[in-house]
PDB file of C-alpha atoms in Angstrom:
ATOM      1  CA  UNK N  30      -8.151  14.972   1.967  1.00  0.00           C
ATOM      2  CA  UNK N  31      -7.537  18.659   0.710  1.00  0.00           C
ATOM      3  CA  UNK N  32      -3.977  18.849   1.451  1.00  0.00           C
ATOM      4  CA  UNK N  33      -3.206  19.405  -2.100  1.00  0.00           C
ATOM      5  CA  UNK N  34      -0.760  16.574  -2.409  1.00  0.00           C
ATOM      6  CA  UNK N  35      -1.345  14.594  -5.023  1.00  0.00           C
ATOM      7  CA  UNK N  36      -0.926  10.578  -3.534  1.00  0.00           C
ATOM      8  CA  UNK N  37       0.536   7.097  -4.649  1.00  0.00           C
ATOM      9  CA  UNK N  38      -0.585   4.265  -2.557  1.00  0.00           C
ATOM     10  CA  UNK N  39       1.218   1.030  -2.828  1.00  0.00           C
ATOM     11  CA  UNK N  40      -0.307  -2.285  -2.953  1.00  0.00           C
ATOM     12  CA  UNK N  41       1.059  -6.091  -2.688  1.00  0.00           C
ATOM     13  CA  UNK N  42       1.994  -8.661  -0.488  1.00  0.00           C
ATOM     14  CA  UNK N  43       5.250  -9.214   1.732  1.00  0.00           C
ATOM     15  CA  UNK N  44       8.336  -9.194  -0.111  1.00  0.00           C
ATOM     16  CA  UNK N  45       6.891  -7.634  -3.692  1.00  0.00           C
ATOM     17  CA  UNK N  46       9.549  -4.762  -3.347  1.00  0.00           C
ATOM     18  CA  UNK N  47       6.976  -1.982  -2.045  1.00  0.00           C
ATOM     19  CA  UNK N  48       9.155  -0.504   0.516  1.00  0.00           C
ATOM     20  CA  UNK N  49      12.097  -0.766  -2.656  1.00  0.00           C
ATOM     21  CA  UNK N  50       9.732   0.928  -4.939  1.00  0.00           C
ATOM     22  CA  UNK N  51       8.472   3.571  -2.557  1.00  0.00           C
ATOM     23  CA  UNK N  52      12.524   4.821  -1.699  1.00  0.00           C
ATOM     24  CA  UNK N  53      13.002   4.535  -5.153  1.00  0.00           C
ATOM     25  CA  UNK N  54      10.013   6.731  -6.073  1.00  0.00           C
ATOM     26  CA  UNK N  55      10.615   9.614  -3.272  1.00  0.00           C
ATOM     27  CA  UNK N  56      14.457   9.988  -5.278  1.00  0.00           C
ATOM     28  CA  UNK N  57      12.910   9.721  -8.513  1.00  0.00           C
ATOM     29  CA  UNK N  58       9.430  11.835  -8.371  1.00  0.00           C
ATOM     30  CA  UNK N  59      10.944  13.583  -5.312  1.00  0.00           C
ATOM     31  CA  UNK N  60       8.208  12.327  -2.982  1.00  0.00           C
ATOM     32  CA  UNK N  61       7.682  11.984   0.562  1.00  0.00           C
ATOM     33  CA  UNK N  62       7.319   8.471   1.329  1.00  0.00           C
ATOM     34  CA  UNK N  63       4.925   7.414   4.335  1.00  0.00           C
ATOM     35  CA  UNK N  64       6.317   4.022   6.015  1.00  0.00           C
ATOM     36  CA  UNK N  65       3.818   1.248   7.011  1.00  0.00           C
ATOM     37  CA  UNK N  66       2.821   1.432  10.782  1.00  0.00           C
ATOM     38  CA  UNK N  67       2.111  -2.383  10.782  1.00  0.00           C
ATOM     39  CA  UNK N  68       5.765  -2.884  10.185  1.00  0.00           C
ATOM     40  CA  UNK N  69       6.392  -0.509  12.922  1.00  0.00           C
ATOM     41  CA  UNK N  70       3.913  -2.132  15.479  1.00  0.00           C
ATOM     42  CA  UNK N  71       5.171  -5.539  14.832  1.00  0.00           C
ATOM     43  CA  UNK N  72       8.989  -3.958  15.348  1.00  0.00           C
ATOM     44  CA  UNK N  73       7.481  -2.381  18.336  1.00  0.00           C
ATOM     45  CA  UNK N  74       5.607  -5.334  19.820  1.00  0.00           C
ATOM     46  CA  UNK N  75       7.570  -7.960  18.936  1.00  0.00           C
ATOM     47  CA  UNK N  76       4.709 -10.019  17.248  1.00  0.00           C
ATOM     48  CA  UNK N  77       1.960  -9.343  14.732  1.00  0.00           C
ATOM     49  CA  UNK N  78      -1.135  -7.637  15.430  1.00  0.00           C
ATOM     50  CA  UNK N  79      -4.264  -9.340  16.427  1.00  0.00           C
ATOM     51  CA  UNK N  80      -7.702  -9.148  15.193  1.00  0.00           C
ATOM     52  CA  UNK N  81      -8.537  -6.466  16.961  1.00  0.00           C
ATOM     53  CA  UNK N  82      -5.978  -4.322  16.718  1.00  0.00           C
ATOM     54  CA  UNK N  83      -6.460  -4.334  12.524  1.00  0.00           C
ATOM     55  CA  UNK N  84      -8.668  -0.948  12.846  1.00  0.00           C
ATOM     56  CA  UNK N  85      -6.480   0.788  14.939  1.00  0.00           C
ATOM     57  CA  UNK N  86      -3.150  -0.223  12.333  1.00  0.00           C
ATOM     58  CA  UNK N  87      -5.261   0.953   9.285  1.00  0.00           C
ATOM     59  CA  UNK N  88      -6.322   4.099  10.778  1.00  0.00           C
ATOM     60  CA  UNK N  89      -2.893   4.740  12.255  1.00  0.00           C
ATOM     61  CA  UNK N  90      -1.548   4.309   8.460  1.00  0.00           C
ATOM     62  CA  UNK N  91      -4.069   6.917   7.095  1.00  0.00           C
ATOM     63  CA  UNK N  92      -3.431   9.270  10.075  1.00  0.00           C
ATOM     64  CA  UNK N  93       0.266   9.067   9.073  1.00  0.00           C
ATOM     65  CA  UNK N  94       0.197   9.567   5.617  1.00  0.00           C
ATOM     66  CA  UNK N  95      -2.477  12.778   5.809  1.00  0.00           C
ATOM     67  CA  UNK N  96       0.163  14.338   8.542  1.00  0.00           C
ATOM     68  CA  UNK N  97       2.912  13.613   6.418  1.00  0.00           C
ATOM     69  CA  UNK N  98       0.937  15.315   3.374  1.00  0.00           C
ATOM     70  CA  UNK N  99       0.586  18.345   5.595  1.00  0.00           C
ATOM     71  CA  UNK N 100       3.918  18.696   5.947  1.00  0.00           C
ATOM     72  CA  UNK N 101       5.110  17.483   2.788  1.00  0.00           C
ATOM     73  CA  UNK N 102       6.415  20.114   0.596  1.00  0.00           C
ATOM     74  CA  UNK N 103       7.318  18.315  -2.606  1.00  0.00           C
ATOM     75  CA  UNK N 104       3.730  18.081  -3.502  1.00  0.00           C
ATOM     76  CA  UNK N 105       4.155  14.056  -3.880  1.00  0.00           C
ATOM     77  CA  UNK N 106       3.407  11.842  -1.048  1.00  0.00           C
ATOM     78  CA  UNK N 107       4.169   7.757  -1.553  1.00  0.00           C
ATOM     79  CA  UNK N 108       2.073   5.187   1.192  1.00  0.00           C
ATOM     80  CA  UNK N 109       3.882   2.547   1.370  1.00  0.00           C
ATOM     81  CA  UNK N 110       2.041   0.851   1.727  1.00  0.00           C
ATOM     82  CA  UNK N 111      -1.906   2.081   1.021  1.00  0.00           C
ATOM     83  CA  UNK N 112      -4.140   1.878   4.198  1.00  0.00           C
ATOM     84  CA  UNK N 113      -5.879  -1.031   2.128  1.00  0.00           C
ATOM     85  CA  UNK N 114      -3.369  -3.185   2.859  1.00  0.00           C
ATOM     86  CA  UNK N 115      -4.105  -3.500   6.170  1.00  0.00           C
ATOM     87  CA  UNK N 116      -7.874  -4.290   5.535  1.00  0.00           C
ATOM     88  CA  UNK N 117      -6.639  -7.349   2.986  1.00  0.00           C
ATOM     89  CA  UNK N 118      -4.552  -8.595   5.574  1.00  0.00           C
ATOM     90  CA  UNK N 119      -7.381  -8.982   7.870  1.00  0.00           C
ATOM     91  CA  UNK N 120      -8.728 -11.021   5.010  1.00  0.00           C
ATOM     92  CA  UNK N 121      -5.720 -13.232   4.575  1.00  0.00           C
ATOM     93  CA  UNK N 122      -4.975 -13.875   8.380  1.00  0.00           C
ATOM     94  CA  UNK N 123      -8.658 -13.663  10.180  1.00  0.00           C
ATOM     95  CA  UNK N 124     -10.812 -14.163   7.430  1.00  0.00           C
ATOM     96  CA  UNK N 125     -12.387 -11.008   8.310  1.00  0.00           C
ATOM     97  CA  UNK N 126     -13.846  -8.588   5.979  1.00  0.00           C
ATOM     98  CA  UNK N 127     -14.969  -5.859   8.697  1.00  0.00           C
ATOM     99  CA  UNK N 128     -12.377  -3.387   7.374  1.00  0.00           C
ATOM    100  CA  UNK N 129     -12.757  -3.509   3.616  1.00  0.00           C
ATOM    101  CA  UNK N 130     -15.734  -0.914   2.895  1.00  0.00           C
ATOM    102  CA  UNK N 131     -13.714   1.548   5.204  1.00  0.00           C
ATOM    103  CA  UNK N 132     -10.841   0.553   3.333  1.00  0.00           C
ATOM    104  CA  UNK N 133     -11.921   1.179   0.107  1.00  0.00           C
ATOM    105  CA  UNK N 134     -13.670   4.427   0.441  1.00  0.00           C
ATOM    106  CA  UNK N 135      -9.994   5.876   1.582  1.00  0.00           C
ATOM    107  CA  UNK N 136      -8.477   5.031  -1.656  1.00  0.00           C
ATOM    108  CA  UNK N 137     -10.605   8.021  -3.198  1.00  0.00           C
ATOM    109  CA  UNK N 138      -7.231   9.968  -1.858  1.00  0.00           C
ATOM    110  CA  UNK N 139      -5.091   8.206  -4.278  1.00  0.00           C
ATOM    111  CA  UNK N 140      -4.036   9.927  -7.395  1.00  0.00           C
ATOM    112  CA  UNK N 141      -2.599   6.505  -8.313  1.00  0.00           C
ATOM    113  CA  UNK N 142      -2.463   2.882  -7.206  1.00  0.00           C
ATOM    114  CA  UNK N 143       0.012   0.885  -7.926  1.00  0.00           C
ATOM    115  CA  UNK N 144      -0.249  -3.047  -7.080  1.00  0.00           C
ATOM    116  CA  UNK N 145       3.614  -4.980  -7.010  1.00  0.00           C
ATOM    117  CA  UNK N 146       4.143  -8.120  -8.495  1.00  0.00           C
ATOM    118  CA  UNK N 147       4.985 -11.286  -6.771  1.00  0.00           C
ATOM    119  CA  UNK N 148       7.868 -11.934  -9.323  1.00  0.00           C
ATOM    120  CA  UNK N 149      10.652 -10.853  -6.811  1.00  0.00           C
ATOM    121  CA  UNK N 150      12.200 -13.498  -4.985  1.00  0.00           C
ATOM    122  CA  UNK N 151      10.790 -14.126  -1.580  1.00  0.00           C
ATOM    123  CA  UNK N 152      13.332 -13.644   1.304  1.00  0.00           C
ATOM    124  CA  UNK N 153      12.448 -14.094   5.178  1.00  0.00           C
ATOM    125  CA  UNK N 154      12.563 -10.777   7.330  1.00  0.00           C
ATOM    126  CA  UNK N 155      12.611 -12.031  10.757  1.00  0.00           C
ATOM    127  CA  UNK N 156       8.964 -11.715  12.159  1.00  0.00           C
ATOM    128  CA  UNK N 157       8.147  -9.760   9.351  1.00  0.00           C
ATOM    129  CA  UNK N 158       7.182 -12.216   6.898  1.00  0.00           C
ATOM    130  CA  UNK N 159       4.873 -15.681   6.809  1.00  0.00           C
ATOM    131  CA  UNK N 160       6.471 -17.293   3.645  1.00  0.00           C
ATOM    132  CA  UNK N 161       5.567 -17.435  -0.128  1.00  0.00           C
ATOM    133  CA  UNK N 162       2.404 -19.190   0.089  1.00  0.00           C
ATOM    134  CA  UNK N 163       0.868 -16.092   2.420  1.00  0.00           C
ATOM    135  CA  UNK N 164       2.568 -13.746  -0.185  1.00  0.00           C
ATOM    136  CA  UNK N 165       0.430 -15.509  -2.556  1.00  0.00           C
ATOM    137  CA  UNK N 166      -3.015 -15.693  -1.018  1.00  0.00           C
ATOM    138  CA  UNK N 167      -2.350 -11.667   0.052  1.00  0.00           C
ATOM    139  CA  UNK N 168      -2.090 -11.404  -3.426  1.00  0.00           C
ATOM    140  CA  UNK N 169      -4.838 -13.186  -5.084  1.00  0.00           C
ATOM    141  CA  UNK N 170      -6.929 -11.471  -2.643  1.00  0.00           C
ATOM    142  CA  UNK N 171      -5.695  -7.893  -3.658  1.00  0.00           C
ATOM    143  CA  UNK N 172      -6.616  -9.028  -7.236  1.00  0.00           C
ATOM    144  CA  UNK N 173     -10.073  -9.965  -6.537  1.00  0.00           C
ATOM    145  CA  UNK N 174     -10.645  -6.185  -4.801  1.00  0.00           C
ATOM    146  CA  UNK N 175      -8.527  -4.962  -7.814  1.00  0.00           C
ATOM    147  CA  UNK N 176     -11.079  -6.266 -10.255  1.00  0.00           C
ATOM    148  CA  UNK N 177     -14.149  -6.018  -7.615  1.00  0.00           C
ATOM    149  CA  UNK N 178     -14.432  -3.182  -5.519  1.00  0.00           C
ATOM    150  CA  UNK N 179     -11.998  -0.938  -7.182  1.00  0.00           C
ATOM    151  CA  UNK N 180     -12.731  -1.343 -10.754  1.00  0.00           C
ATOM    152  CA  UNK N 181     -16.530  -0.878  -9.767  1.00  0.00           C
ATOM    153  CA  UNK N 182     -15.706   2.487  -8.756  1.00  0.00           C
ATOM    154  CA  UNK N 183     -13.851   3.251 -11.739  1.00  0.00           C
ATOM    155  CA  UNK N 184     -10.439   3.166  -9.640  1.00  0.00           C
ATOM    156  CA  UNK N 185      -7.535   2.283 -11.913  1.00  0.00           C
ATOM    157  CA  UNK N 186      -4.643   0.385 -10.676  1.00  0.00           C
ATOM    158  CA  UNK N 187      -1.027  -0.106 -12.549  1.00  0.00           C
ATOM    159  CA  UNK N 188       0.301  -3.592 -12.101  1.00  0.00           C
ATOM    160  CA  UNK N 189       4.293  -3.293 -11.912  1.00  0.00           C
ATOM    161  CA  UNK N 190       6.427  -6.253 -12.278  1.00  0.00           C
ATOM    162  CA  UNK N 191      10.693  -6.859 -12.770  1.00  0.00           C
ATOM    163  CA  UNK N 192      13.442  -5.218 -11.166  1.00  0.00           C
ATOM    164  CA  UNK N 193      13.372  -1.898  -9.244  1.00  0.00           C
ATOM    165  CA  UNK N 194      14.459   0.305 -12.135  1.00  0.00           C
ATOM    166  CA  UNK N 195      11.700  -1.235 -14.349  1.00  0.00           C
ATOM    167  CA  UNK N 196       8.944  -0.568 -11.731  1.00  0.00           C
ATOM    168  CA  UNK N 197      10.043   2.616 -10.915  1.00  0.00           C
ATOM    169  CA  UNK N 198      10.245   3.906 -14.852  1.00  0.00           C
ATOM    170  CA  UNK N 199       6.900   2.090 -15.311  1.00  0.00           C
ATOM    171  CA  UNK N 200       5.078   4.455 -12.204  1.00  0.00           C
ATOM    172  CA  UNK N 201       7.193   7.625 -13.015  1.00  0.00           C
ATOM    173  CA  UNK N 202       6.059   7.234 -16.584  1.00  0.00           C
ATOM    174  CA  UNK N 203       2.063   6.384 -15.698  1.00  0.00           C
ATOM    175  CA  UNK N 204       2.528   9.648 -12.940  1.00  0.00           C
ATOM    176  CA  UNK N 205       3.700  11.990 -16.078  1.00  0.00           C
ATOM    177  CA  UNK N 206       0.726  10.894 -17.970  1.00  0.00           C
ATOM    178  CA  UNK N 207      -1.735  12.049 -14.921  1.00  0.00           C
ATOM    179  CA  UNK N 208      -0.235  15.546 -15.169  1.00  0.00           C
ATOM    180  CA  UNK N 209      -1.730  18.124 -12.223  1.00  0.00           C
ATOM    181  CA  UNK N 210      -4.321  17.235 -10.025  1.00  0.00           C
ATOM    182  CA  UNK N 211      -7.420  19.074 -11.496  1.00  0.00           C
ATOM    183  CA  UNK N 212      -9.217  20.915  -8.826  1.00  0.00           C
ATOM    184  CA  UNK N 213     -13.038  19.198  -7.691  1.00  0.00           C
TER     185      UNK N 213
END
């Protein structure tokens, strides 16, 4: 993306601690945090997106991230979540894999992908969450993508679980090991 900002993309289904982790990382690293466009859509429309709206949401997520990266003076950006999650949701809810190739290509902009585990208790959140079964279905889909296309591209994914402080520390340590971005 050529903006010089290093990026962390979060993966995980509903109620897996992505937003809490993003906020914690924003303070700990420090980093700029990009919020979820899907959540904003549901908040503003009062409903989940339909199948034909998914591509637009994925692109909005990436555009929001790119805009934040241009404005970020901290040098680190956390995407809550990575745009790939829109493609995962399209698979989970619409059996639609049409976004997957583009979403996987977008993952090359991340210096680190972090996959949040399902070990946190599931909690309802109005119209934003569908239940632990939906979370498990999404988690399984992420696993198939992590172990398939992302592995085929040589992209590693840090899996985190446990309480927030443990997750934050695991990402912080992994981030320190990566060192500064090398020019390409």
